[in-house]
C-alpha atoms as one frame of an Amber mdcrd trajectory, in Angstrom:
protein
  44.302  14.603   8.476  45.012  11.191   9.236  47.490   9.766   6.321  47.698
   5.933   7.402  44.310   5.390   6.046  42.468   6.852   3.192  38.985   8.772
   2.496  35.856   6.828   2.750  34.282   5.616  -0.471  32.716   3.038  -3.367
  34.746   2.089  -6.145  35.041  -0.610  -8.372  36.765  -2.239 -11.694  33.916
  -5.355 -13.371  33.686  -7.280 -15.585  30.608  -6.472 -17.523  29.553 -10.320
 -17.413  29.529  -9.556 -13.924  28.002  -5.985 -13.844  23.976  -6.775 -13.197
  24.676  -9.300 -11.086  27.083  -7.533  -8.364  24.864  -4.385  -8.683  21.582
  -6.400  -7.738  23.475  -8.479  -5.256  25.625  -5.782  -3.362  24.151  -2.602
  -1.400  27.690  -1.285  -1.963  27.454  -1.034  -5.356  24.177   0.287  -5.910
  25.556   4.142  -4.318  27.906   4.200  -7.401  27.377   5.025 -11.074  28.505
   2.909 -13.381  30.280   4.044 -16.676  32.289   3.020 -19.440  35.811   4.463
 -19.619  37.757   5.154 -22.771  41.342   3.523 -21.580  39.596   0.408 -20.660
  38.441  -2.723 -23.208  34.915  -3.347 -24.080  33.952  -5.419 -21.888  35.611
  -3.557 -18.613  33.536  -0.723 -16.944  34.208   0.967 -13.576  31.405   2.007
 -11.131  32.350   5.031  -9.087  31.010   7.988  -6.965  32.851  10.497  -8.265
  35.288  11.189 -11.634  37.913  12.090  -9.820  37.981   8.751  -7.925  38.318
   6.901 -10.939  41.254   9.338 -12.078  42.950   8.300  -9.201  42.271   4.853
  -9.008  42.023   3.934 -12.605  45.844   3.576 -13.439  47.876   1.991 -16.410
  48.843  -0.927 -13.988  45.561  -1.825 -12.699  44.210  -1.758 -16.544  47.316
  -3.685 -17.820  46.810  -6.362 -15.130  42.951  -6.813 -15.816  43.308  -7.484
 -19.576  45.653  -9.902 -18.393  44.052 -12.059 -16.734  41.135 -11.594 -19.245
  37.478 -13.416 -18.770  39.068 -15.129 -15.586  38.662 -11.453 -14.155  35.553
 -10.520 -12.167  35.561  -7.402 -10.365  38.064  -5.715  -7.912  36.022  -3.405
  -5.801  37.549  -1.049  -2.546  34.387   0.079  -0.586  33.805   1.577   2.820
  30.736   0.475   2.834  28.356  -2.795   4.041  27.689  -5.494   0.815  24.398
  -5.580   2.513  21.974  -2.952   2.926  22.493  -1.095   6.835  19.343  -2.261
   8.432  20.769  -0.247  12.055  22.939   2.109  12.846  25.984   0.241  13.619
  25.568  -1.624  10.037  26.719   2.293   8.659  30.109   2.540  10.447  32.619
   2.557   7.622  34.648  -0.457   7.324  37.293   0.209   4.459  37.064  -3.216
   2.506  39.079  -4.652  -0.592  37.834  -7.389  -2.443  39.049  -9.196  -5.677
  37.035 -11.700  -7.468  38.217 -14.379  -9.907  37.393 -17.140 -11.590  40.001
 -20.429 -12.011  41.190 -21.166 -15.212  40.481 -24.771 -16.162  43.643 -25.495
 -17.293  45.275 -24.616 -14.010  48.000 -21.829 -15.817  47.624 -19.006 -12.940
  50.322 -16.892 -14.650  47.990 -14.457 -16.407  45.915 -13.833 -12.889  49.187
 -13.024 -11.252  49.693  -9.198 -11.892  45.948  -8.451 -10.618  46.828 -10.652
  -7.302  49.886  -8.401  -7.153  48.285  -5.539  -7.642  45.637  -6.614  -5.061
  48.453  -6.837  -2.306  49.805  -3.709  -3.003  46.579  -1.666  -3.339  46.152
  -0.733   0.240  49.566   1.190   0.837  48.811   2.656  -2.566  45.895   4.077
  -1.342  46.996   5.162   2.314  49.844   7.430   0.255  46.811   9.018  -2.207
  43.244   8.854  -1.614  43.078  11.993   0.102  40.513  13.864  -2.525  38.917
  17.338  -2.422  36.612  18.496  -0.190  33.680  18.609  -2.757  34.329  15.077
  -3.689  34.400  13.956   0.391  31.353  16.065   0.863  29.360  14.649  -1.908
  30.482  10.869  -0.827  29.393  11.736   2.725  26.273  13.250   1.891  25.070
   9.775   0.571  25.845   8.028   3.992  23.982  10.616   5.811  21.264  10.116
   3.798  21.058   6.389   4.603  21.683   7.301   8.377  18.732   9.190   8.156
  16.864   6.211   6.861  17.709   4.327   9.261  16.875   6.695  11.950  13.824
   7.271  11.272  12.810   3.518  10.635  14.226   2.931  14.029  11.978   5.818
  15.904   8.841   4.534  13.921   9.351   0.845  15.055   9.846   2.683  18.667
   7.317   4.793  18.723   5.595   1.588  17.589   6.385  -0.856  20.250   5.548
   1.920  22.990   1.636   2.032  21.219   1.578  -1.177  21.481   2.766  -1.464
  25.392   0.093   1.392  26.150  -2.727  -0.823  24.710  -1.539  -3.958  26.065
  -1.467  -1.833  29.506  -4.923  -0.379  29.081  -6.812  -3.667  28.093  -4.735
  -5.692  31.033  -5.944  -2.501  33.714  -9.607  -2.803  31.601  -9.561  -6.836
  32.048  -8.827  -6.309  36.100 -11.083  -3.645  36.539 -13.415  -5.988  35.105
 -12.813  -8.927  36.406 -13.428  -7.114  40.180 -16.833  -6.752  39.412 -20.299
  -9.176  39.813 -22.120  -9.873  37.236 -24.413  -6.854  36.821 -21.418  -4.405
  37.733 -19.818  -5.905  34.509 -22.938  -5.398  32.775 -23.335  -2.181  33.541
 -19.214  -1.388  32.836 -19.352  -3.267  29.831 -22.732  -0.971  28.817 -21.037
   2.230  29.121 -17.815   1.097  27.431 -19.955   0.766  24.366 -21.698   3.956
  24.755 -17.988   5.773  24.627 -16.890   3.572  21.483 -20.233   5.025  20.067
 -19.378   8.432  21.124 -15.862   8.130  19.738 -16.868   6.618  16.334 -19.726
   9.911  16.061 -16.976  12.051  17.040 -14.427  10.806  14.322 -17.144  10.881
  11.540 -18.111  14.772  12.551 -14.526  15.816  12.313 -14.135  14.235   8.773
 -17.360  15.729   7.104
């Protein structure tokens, strides 16, 4: 396995101010449960995938430096995944992402958002050296991208399948229209006569085969 980089997956430190607000706003988010933990403060909670990503991520330092910086602290979030919802599949390609929100204190004293910044710089090599977790936990994490590929697929063979009804129709009505068009008046008549007499037929046929 690759050890410059680390395992694919959701996870994120919030404010609970915050909580509703970057679950309704972020695709991301919403593949992650969210749950208080006992080492953090009231109004911290982490969203995860999996227990044993938040044992791993979830350290003394990272708490320490949130209750630091206090109600100026947002969220901190490492995801692998799109903030909005994969609408093809190139939108699903993992794309390992850190992102740390704050607000600016009004009275312009930075020094209690300055461990989280630190910590922010560091995270990455942190996690290159240790997010390598079990194969349950990379299975389970996976499965939920599959699922969404899945999705995705089939939304993108219905729309096909789609389009191509909608070329054969345009196709029959244009051929229709010329073979029309070719005739006098009483050949049209006459075309345009039996043409009802088979949308007749059809509708009789469709109501026999549903009674």
């Amino acid at each position: 396995k690759d050890k410059s980089t680390y395992d694919n997956f959701v996870w994120a430190l919030v404010h609970k101010d915050q909580m509703k607000q970057v679950r309704d706003d972020r695709y991301d988010l919403s593949l992650t449960v969210t749950k208080d933990h006992p080492k953090l403060p009231q109004w911290l909670t982490v969203m995860s995938e999996s227990a044993e990503i938040t044992d791993l991520l979830l350290t003394p330092e990272l708490i320490k430096a949130a209750e630091n910086a206090g109600d100026s602290f947002e969220y901190l979030i490492i995801s692998d995944q799109p903030v909005e919802q994969p609408k093809t599949l190139d939108e699903t390609v993992p794309r390992k992402r850190i992102f740390l929100r704050y607000s600016l204190p009004s009275n312009n004293d930075y020094t209690n958002l300055v461990p989280i910044f630190q910590y922010f710089l560091r995270i990455s090599d942190q996690l290159a050296k240790s997010a390598h977790f079990r194969p349950e936990v990379v299975k389970k994490v996976k499965a939920v991208r599959e699922t969404m590929i899945k999705k995705i697929q089939k939304a993108e063979e219905e729309e096909k399948a789609e389009e191509r009804a909608i070329e054969k129709e345009k196709a029959r009505k244009a051929k229709r229209d010329a073979e029309l068009n070719a005739l006098d008046a009483k050949g049209q008549k006459k075309y345009l006569e039996k043409e009802r007499e088979r949308e007749l037929k059809k509708g009789t046929k469709k109501m026999t085969t549903r009674a």
